[in-house]
PDB file of C-alpha atoms and ligand atoms in Angstrom:
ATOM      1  CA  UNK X  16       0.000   0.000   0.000  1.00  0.00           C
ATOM      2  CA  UNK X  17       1.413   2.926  -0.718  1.00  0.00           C
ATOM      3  CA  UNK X  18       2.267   5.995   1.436  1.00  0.00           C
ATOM      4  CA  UNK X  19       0.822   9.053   1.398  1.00  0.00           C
ATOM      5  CA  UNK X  20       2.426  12.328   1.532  1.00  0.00           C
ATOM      6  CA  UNK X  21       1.036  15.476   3.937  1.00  0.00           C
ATOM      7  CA  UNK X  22       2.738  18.924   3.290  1.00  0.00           C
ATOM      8  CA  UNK X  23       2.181  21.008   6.419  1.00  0.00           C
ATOM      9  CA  UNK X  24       2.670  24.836   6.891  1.00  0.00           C
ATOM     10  CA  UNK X  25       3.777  25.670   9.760  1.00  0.00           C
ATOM     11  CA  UNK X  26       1.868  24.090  12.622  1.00  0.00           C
ATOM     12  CA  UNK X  27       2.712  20.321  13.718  1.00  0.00           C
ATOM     13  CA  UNK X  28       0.638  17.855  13.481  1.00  0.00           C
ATOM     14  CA  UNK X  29       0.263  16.504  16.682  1.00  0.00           C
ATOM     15  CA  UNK X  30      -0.070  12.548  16.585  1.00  0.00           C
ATOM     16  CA  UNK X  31       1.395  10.534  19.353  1.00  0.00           C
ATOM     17  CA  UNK X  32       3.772   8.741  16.513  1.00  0.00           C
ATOM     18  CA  UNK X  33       7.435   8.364  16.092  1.00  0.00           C
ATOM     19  CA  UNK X  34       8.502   9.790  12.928  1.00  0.00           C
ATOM     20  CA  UNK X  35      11.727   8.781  11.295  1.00  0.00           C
ATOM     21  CA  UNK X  36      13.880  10.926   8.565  1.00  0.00           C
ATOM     22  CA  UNK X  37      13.910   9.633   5.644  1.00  0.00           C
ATOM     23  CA  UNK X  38      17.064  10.298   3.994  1.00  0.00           C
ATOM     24  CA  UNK X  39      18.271  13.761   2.466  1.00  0.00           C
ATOM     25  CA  UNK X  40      16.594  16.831   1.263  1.00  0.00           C
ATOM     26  CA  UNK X  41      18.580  16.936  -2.292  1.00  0.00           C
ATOM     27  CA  UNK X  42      17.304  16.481  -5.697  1.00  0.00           C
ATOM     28  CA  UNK X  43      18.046  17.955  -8.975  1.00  0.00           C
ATOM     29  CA  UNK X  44      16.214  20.927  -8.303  1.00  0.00           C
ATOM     30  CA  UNK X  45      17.826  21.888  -5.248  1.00  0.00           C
ATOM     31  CA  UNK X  46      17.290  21.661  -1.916  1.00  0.00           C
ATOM     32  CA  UNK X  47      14.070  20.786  -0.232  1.00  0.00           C
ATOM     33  CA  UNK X  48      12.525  22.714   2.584  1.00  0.00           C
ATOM     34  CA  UNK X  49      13.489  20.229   4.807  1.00  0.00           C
ATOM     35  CA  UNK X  50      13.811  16.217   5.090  1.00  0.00           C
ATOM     36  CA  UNK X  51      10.622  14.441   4.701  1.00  0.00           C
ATOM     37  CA  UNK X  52       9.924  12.366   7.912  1.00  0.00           C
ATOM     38  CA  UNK X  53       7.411   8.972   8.021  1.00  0.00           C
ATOM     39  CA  UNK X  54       5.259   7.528  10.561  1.00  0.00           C
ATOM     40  CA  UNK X  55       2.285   5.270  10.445  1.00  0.00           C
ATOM     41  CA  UNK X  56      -0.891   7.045  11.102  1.00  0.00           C
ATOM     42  CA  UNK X  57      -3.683   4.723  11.077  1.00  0.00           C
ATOM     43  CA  UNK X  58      -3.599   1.929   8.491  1.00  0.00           C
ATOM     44  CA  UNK X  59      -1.171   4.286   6.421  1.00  0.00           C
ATOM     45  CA  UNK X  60       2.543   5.133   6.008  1.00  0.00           C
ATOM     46  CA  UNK X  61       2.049   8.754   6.294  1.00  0.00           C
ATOM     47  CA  UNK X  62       5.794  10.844   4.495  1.00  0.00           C
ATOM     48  CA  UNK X  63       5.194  14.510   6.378  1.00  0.00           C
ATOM     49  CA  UNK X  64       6.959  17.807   4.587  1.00  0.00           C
ATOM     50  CA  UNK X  65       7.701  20.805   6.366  1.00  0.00           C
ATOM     51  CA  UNK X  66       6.609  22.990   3.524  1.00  0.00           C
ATOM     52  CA  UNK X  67       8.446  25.999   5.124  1.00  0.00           C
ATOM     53  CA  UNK X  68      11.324  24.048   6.740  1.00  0.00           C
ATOM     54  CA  UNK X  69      11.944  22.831  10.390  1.00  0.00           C
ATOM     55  CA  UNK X  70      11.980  25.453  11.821  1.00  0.00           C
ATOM     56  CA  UNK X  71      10.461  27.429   9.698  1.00  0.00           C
ATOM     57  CA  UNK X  72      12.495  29.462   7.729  1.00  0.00           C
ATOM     58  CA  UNK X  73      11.520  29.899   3.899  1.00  0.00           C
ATOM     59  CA  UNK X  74       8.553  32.249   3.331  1.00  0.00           C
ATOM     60  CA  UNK X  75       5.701  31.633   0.308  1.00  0.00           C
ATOM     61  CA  UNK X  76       7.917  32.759  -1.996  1.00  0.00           C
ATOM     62  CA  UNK X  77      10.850  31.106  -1.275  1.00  0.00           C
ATOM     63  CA  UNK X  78       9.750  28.024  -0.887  1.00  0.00           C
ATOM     64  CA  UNK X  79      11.573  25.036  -3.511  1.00  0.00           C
ATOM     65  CA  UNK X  80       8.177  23.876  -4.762  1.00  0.00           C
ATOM     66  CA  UNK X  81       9.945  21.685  -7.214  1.00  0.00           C
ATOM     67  CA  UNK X  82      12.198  20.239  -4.543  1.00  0.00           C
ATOM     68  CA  UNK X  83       9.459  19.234  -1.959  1.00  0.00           C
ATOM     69  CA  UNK X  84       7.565  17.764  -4.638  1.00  0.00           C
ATOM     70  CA  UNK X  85      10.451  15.277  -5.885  1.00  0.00           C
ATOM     71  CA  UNK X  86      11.179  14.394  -2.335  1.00  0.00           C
ATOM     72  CA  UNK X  87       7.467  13.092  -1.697  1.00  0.00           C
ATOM     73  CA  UNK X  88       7.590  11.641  -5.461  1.00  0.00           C
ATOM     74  CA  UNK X  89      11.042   9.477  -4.307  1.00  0.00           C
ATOM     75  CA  UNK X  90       9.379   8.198  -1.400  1.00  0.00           C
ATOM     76  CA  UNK X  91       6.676   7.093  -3.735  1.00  0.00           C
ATOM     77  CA  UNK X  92       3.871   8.521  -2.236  1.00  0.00           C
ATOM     78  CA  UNK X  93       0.076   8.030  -3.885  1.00  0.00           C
ATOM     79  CA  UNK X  94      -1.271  11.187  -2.852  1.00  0.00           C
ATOM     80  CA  UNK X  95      -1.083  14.183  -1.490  1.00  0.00           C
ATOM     81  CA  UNK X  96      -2.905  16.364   1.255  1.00  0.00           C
ATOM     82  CA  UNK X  97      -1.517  19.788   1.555  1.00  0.00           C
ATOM     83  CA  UNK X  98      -2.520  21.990   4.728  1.00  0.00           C
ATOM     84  CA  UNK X  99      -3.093  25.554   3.626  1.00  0.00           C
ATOM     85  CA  UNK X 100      -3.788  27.991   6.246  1.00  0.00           C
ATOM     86  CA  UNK X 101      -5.701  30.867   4.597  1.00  0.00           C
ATOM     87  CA  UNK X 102      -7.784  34.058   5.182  1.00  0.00           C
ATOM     88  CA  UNK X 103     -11.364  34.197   4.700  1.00  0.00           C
ATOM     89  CA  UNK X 104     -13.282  36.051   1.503  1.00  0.00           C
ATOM     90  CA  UNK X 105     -16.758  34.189   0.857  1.00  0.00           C
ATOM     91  CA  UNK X 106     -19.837  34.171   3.382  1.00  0.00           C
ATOM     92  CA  UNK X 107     -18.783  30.340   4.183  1.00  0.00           C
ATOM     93  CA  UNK X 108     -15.102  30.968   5.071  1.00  0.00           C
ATOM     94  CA  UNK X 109     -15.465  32.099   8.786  1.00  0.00           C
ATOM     95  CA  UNK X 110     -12.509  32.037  10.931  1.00  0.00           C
ATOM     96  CA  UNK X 111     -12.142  28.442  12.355  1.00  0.00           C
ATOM     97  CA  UNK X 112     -13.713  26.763   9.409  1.00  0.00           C
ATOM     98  CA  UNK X 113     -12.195  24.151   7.238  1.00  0.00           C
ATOM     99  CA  UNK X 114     -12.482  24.053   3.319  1.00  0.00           C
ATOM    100  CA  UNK X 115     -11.554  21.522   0.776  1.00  0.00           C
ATOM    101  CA  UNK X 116     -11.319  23.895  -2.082  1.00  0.00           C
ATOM    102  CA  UNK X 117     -12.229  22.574  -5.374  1.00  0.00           C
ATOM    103  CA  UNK X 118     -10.790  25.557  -7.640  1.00  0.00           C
ATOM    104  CA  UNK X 119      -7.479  28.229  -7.940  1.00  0.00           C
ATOM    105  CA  UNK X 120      -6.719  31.659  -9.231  1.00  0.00           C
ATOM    106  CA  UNK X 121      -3.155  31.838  -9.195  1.00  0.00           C
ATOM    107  CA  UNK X 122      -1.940  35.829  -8.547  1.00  0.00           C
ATOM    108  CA  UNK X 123       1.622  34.854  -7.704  1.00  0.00           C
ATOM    109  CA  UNK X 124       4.528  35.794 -10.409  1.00  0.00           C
ATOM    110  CA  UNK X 125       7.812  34.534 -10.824  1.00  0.00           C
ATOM    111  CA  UNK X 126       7.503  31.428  -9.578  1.00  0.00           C
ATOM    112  CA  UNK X 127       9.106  28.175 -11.033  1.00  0.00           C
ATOM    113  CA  UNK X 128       6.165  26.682 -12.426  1.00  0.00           C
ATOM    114  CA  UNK X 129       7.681  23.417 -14.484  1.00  0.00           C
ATOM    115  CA  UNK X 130       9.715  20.907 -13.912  1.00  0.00           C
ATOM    116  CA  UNK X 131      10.115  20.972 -17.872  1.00  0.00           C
ATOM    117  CA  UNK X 132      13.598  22.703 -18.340  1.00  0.00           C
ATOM    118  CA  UNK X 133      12.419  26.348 -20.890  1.00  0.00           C
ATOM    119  CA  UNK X 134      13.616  24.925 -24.053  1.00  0.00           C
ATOM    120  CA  UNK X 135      10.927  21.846 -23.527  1.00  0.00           C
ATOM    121  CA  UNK X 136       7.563  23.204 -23.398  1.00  0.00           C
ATOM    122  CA  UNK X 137       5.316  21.186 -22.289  1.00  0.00           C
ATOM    123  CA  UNK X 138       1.262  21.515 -21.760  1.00  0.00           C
ATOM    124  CA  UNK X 139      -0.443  19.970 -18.750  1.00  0.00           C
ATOM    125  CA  UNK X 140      -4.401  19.726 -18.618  1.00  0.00           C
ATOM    126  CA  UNK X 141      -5.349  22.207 -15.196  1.00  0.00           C
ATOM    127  CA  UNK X 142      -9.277  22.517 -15.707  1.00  0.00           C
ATOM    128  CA  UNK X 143      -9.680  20.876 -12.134  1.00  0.00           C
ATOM    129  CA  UNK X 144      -6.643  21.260 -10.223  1.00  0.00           C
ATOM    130  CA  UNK X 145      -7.303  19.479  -7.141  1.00  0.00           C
ATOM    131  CA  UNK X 146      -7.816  15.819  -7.504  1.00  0.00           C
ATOM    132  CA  UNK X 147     -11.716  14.494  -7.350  1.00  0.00           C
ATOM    133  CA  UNK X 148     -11.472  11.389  -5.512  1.00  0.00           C
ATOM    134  CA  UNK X 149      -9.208  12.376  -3.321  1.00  0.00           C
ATOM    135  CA  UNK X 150     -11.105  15.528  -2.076  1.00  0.00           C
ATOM    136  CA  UNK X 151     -14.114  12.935  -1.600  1.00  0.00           C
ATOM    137  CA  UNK X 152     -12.245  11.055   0.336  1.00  0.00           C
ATOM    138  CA  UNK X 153     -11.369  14.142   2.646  1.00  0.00           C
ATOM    139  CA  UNK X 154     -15.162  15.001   3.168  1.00  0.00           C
ATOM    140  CA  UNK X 155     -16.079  11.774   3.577  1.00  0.00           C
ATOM    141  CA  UNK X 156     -13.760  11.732   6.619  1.00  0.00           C
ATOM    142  CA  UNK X 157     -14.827  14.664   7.922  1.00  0.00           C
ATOM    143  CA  UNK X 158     -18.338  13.192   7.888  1.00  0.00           C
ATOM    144  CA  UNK X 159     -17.340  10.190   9.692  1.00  0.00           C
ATOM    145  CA  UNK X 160     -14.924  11.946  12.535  1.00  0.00           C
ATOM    146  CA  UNK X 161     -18.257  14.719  12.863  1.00  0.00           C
ATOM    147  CA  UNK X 162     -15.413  17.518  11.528  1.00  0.00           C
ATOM    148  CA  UNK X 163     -17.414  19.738   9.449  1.00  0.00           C
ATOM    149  CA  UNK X 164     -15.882  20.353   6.192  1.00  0.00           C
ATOM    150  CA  UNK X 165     -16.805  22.690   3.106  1.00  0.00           C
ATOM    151  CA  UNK X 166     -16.904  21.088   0.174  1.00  0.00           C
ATOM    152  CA  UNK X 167     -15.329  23.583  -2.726  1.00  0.00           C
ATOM    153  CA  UNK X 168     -14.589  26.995  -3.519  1.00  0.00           C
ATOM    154  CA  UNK X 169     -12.285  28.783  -5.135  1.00  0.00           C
ATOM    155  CA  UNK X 170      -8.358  28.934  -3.360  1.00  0.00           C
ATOM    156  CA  UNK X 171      -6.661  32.762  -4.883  1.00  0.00           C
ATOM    157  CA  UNK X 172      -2.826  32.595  -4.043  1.00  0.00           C
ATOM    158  CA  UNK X 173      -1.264  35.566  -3.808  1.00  0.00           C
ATOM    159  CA  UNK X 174       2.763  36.567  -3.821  1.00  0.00           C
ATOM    160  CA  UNK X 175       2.606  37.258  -0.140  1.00  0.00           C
ATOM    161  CA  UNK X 176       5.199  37.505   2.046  1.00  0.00           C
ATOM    162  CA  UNK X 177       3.099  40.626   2.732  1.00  0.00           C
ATOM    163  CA  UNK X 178      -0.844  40.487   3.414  1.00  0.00           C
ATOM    164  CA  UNK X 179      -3.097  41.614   0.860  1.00  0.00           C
ATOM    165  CA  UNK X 180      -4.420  45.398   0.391  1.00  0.00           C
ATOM    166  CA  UNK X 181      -8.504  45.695   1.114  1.00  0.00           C
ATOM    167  CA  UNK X 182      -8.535  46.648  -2.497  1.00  0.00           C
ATOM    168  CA  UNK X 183      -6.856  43.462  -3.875  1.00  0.00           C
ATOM    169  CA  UNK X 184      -8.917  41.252  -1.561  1.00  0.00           C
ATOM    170  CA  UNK X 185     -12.141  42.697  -3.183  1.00  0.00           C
ATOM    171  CA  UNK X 186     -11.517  42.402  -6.560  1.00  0.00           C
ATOM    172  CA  UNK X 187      -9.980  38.871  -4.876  1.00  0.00           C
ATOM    173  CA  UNK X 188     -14.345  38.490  -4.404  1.00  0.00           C
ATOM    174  CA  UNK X 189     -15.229  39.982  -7.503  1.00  0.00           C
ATOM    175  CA  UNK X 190     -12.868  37.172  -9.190  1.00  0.00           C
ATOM    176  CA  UNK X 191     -14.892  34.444  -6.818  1.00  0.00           C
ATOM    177  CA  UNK X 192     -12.471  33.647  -4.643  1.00  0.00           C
ATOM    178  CA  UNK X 193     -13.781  31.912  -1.783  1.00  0.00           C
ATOM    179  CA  UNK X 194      -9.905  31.908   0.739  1.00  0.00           C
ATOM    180  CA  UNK X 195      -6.760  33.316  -0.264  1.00  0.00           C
ATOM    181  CA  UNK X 196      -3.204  31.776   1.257  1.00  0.00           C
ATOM    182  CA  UNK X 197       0.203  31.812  -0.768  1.00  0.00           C
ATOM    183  CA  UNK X 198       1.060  28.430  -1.043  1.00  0.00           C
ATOM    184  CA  UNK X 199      -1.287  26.488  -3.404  1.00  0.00           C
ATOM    185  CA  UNK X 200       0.867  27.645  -6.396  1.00  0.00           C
ATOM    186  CA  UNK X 201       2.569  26.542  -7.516  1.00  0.00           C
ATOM    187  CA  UNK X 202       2.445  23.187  -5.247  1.00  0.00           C
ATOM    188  CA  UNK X 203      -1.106  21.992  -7.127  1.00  0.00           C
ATOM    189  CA  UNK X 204       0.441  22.341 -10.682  1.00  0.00           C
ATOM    190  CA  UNK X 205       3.609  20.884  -9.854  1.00  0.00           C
ATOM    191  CA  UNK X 206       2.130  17.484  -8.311  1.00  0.00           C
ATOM    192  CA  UNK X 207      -0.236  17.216 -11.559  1.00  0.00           C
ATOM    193  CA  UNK X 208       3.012  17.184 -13.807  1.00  0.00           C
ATOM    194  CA  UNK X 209       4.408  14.533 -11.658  1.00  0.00           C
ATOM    195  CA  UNK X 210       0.865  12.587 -11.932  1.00  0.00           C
ATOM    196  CA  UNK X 211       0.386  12.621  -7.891  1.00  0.00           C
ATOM    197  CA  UNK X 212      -3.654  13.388  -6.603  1.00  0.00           C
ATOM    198  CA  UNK X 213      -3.661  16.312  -4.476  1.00  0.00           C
ATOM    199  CA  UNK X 214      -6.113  18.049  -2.589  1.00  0.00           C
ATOM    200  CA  UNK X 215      -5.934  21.006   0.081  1.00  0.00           C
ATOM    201  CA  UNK X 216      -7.216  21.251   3.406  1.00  0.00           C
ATOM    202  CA  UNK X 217      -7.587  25.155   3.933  1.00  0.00           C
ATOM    203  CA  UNK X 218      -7.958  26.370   7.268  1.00  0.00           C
ATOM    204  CA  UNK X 219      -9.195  29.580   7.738  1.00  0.00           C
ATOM    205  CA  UNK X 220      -7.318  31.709  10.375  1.00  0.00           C
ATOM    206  CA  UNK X 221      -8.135  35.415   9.692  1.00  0.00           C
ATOM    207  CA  UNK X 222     -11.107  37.410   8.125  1.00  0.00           C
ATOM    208  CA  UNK X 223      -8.715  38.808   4.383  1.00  0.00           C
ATOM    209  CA  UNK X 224      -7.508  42.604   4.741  1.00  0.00           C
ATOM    210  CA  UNK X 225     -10.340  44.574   5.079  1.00  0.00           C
ATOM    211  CA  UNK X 226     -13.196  42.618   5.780  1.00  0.00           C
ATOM    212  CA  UNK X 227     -13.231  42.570   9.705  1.00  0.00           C
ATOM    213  CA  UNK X 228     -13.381  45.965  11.211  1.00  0.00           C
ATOM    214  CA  UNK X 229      -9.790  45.443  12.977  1.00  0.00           C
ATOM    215  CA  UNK X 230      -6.426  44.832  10.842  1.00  0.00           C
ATOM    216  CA  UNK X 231      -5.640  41.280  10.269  1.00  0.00           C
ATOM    217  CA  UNK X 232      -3.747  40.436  13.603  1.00  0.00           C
ATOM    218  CA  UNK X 233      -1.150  38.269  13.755  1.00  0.00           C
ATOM    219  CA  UNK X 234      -1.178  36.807  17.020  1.00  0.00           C
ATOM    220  CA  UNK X 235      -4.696  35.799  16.724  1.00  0.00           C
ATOM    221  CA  UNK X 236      -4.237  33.892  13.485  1.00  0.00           C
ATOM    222  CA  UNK X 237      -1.324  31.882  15.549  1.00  0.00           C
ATOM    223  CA  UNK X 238      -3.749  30.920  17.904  1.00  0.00           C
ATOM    224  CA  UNK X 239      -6.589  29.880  15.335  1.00  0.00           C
ATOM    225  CA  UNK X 240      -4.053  27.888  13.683  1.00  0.00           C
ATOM    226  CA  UNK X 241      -2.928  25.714  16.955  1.00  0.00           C
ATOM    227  CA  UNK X 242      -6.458  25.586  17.488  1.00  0.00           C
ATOM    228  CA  UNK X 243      -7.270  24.206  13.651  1.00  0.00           C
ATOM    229  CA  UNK X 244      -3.947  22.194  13.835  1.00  0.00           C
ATOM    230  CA  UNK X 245      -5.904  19.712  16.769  1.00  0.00           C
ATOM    231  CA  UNK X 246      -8.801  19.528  14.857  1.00  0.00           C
ATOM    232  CA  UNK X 247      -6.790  18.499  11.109  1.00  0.00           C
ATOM    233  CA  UNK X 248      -5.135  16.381  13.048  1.00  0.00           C
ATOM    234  CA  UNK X 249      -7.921  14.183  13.978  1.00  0.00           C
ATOM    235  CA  UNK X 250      -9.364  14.224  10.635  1.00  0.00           C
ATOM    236  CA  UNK X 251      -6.528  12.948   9.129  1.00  0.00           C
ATOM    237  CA  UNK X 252      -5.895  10.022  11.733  1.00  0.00           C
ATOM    238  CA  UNK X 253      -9.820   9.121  10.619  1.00  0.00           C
ATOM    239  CA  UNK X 254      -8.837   9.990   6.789  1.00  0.00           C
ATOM    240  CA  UNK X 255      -5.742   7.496   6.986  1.00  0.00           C
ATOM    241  CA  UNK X 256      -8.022   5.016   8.381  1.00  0.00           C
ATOM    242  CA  UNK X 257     -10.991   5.218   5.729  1.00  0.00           C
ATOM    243  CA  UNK X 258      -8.735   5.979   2.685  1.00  0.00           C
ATOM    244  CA  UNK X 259      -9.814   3.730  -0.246  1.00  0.00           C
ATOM    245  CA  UNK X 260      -7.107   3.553  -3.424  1.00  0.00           C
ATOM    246  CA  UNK X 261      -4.395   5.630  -3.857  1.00  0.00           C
ATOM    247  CA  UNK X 262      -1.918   3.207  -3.987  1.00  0.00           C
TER     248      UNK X 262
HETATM  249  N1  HPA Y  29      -3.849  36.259   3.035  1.00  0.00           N
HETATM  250  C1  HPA Y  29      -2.978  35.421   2.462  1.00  0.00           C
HETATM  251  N2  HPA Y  29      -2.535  34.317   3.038  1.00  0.00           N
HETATM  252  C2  HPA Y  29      -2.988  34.029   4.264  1.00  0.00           C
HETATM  253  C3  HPA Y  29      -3.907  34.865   4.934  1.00  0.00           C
HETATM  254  C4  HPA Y  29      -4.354  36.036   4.294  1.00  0.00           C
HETATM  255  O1  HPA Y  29      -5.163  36.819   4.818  1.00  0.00           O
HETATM  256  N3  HPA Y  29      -4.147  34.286   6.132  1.00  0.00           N
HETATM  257  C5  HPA Y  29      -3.406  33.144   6.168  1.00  0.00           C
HETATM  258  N4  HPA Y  29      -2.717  32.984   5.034  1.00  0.00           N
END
């Protein structure tokens, strides 16, 4: 059975498991974020990334995509489950809530977007970018642990390291963005050229720039996100258990 990889921001996931390093963070495209660690979780290898590195250290933009996603491709997972934590645009994205998006806008620039080198252009299909079945398979978790989940809407990832402008987060709502974090791009495309299912699990941690009456605080979105962190953390011990395929 196969493994299957988690990429995690920057809050741990908190299962009472011993996870082991699994070799280096080197590829051809530089250096991962960090080494990728395994555990079983459940009835499933589980291959963890620090998508930021341990500690945390690379911001949005900084981040070696390309790198992460080879090290969870050598370790052979079968799918992927990113943790995105996000701020909130549409009605259903309320601080605290969780979101299986089914749909991006990508607003970041200058990111490596390929693994094809320039001269070798090469045209993925990106109509759906998160993976079908195993989004399903997230909700149908959520159902079982009692975790309420929203099923779709659209992910916008901005540049960051800075938070958006009121203005940008409007037309962000205009465009139908339902959350907006900086790390689904160009993670998403990058695991569809290397053929592995992935699917986010957005956690929203702040009302986006100008939709609360306060500025977007930062120490209140670090406690959301421990909070959220608890909760992900025991839908994905259920997930592991009900997963069907992916191997
Ligand atoms: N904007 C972008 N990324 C984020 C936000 C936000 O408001 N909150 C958490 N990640």
């Amino acid at each position: 059975m196969a493994s299957i990889g988690v990429i995690r921001g920057s809050g741990a996931l908190d299962w009472d498991v011993d996870w082991r390093e699994l070799g280096d963070n080197h590829t051809d495209f530089g250096d991962g974020s960090a080494r990728p660690v395994i555990a079983e979780v459940g009835d499933r290898e589980v291959v963890a990334m620090a998508r930021h590195g341990e500690p945390h250290r690379y911001a949005p933009h900084a981040v070696n995509y390309r790198a992460n996603l080879k090290l969870l491709e050598r370790h052979g997972v079968g799918a992927i489950v990113a943790l995105n934590t996000v701020g909130g645009i549409g009605a259903v994205a309320e601080t605290g809530a969780l979101i299986v998006p089914d749909q991006i806008i990508d607003y970041t620039w200058g990111r490596i977007q390929s693994f094809s080198p320039e001269d070798a252009v090469r045209h993925i299909d990106f109509s759906e970018p998160f993976d079908g079945g195993l989004r399903a398979e997230l909700l149908r978790a959520g159902e079982i642990a009692g975790i309420r989940l929203h099923d779709g809407g659209v992910m916008g990832v901005t540049q960051g390291p800075r938070l958006e402008t009121a203005a940008e987060i409007a037309r962000m709502d205009r465009d139908g963005c339902a959350v907006v974090g900086m790390t689904g791009m160009p993670e998403a495309v990058l695991a569809r050229e290397l053929g592995i299912p992935y699917a986010s699990l957005s956690l929203v941690v702040n009302p986006a720039a100008g939709l609360s009456d306060s500025m977007v605080d930062l120490d209140e979105i670090r406690a959301v996100s421990e909070q959220g962190m608890t909760k992900i953390a025991e839908l994905l011990g259920v997930f592991f258990q009900i997963l069907e395929g992916f191997d």
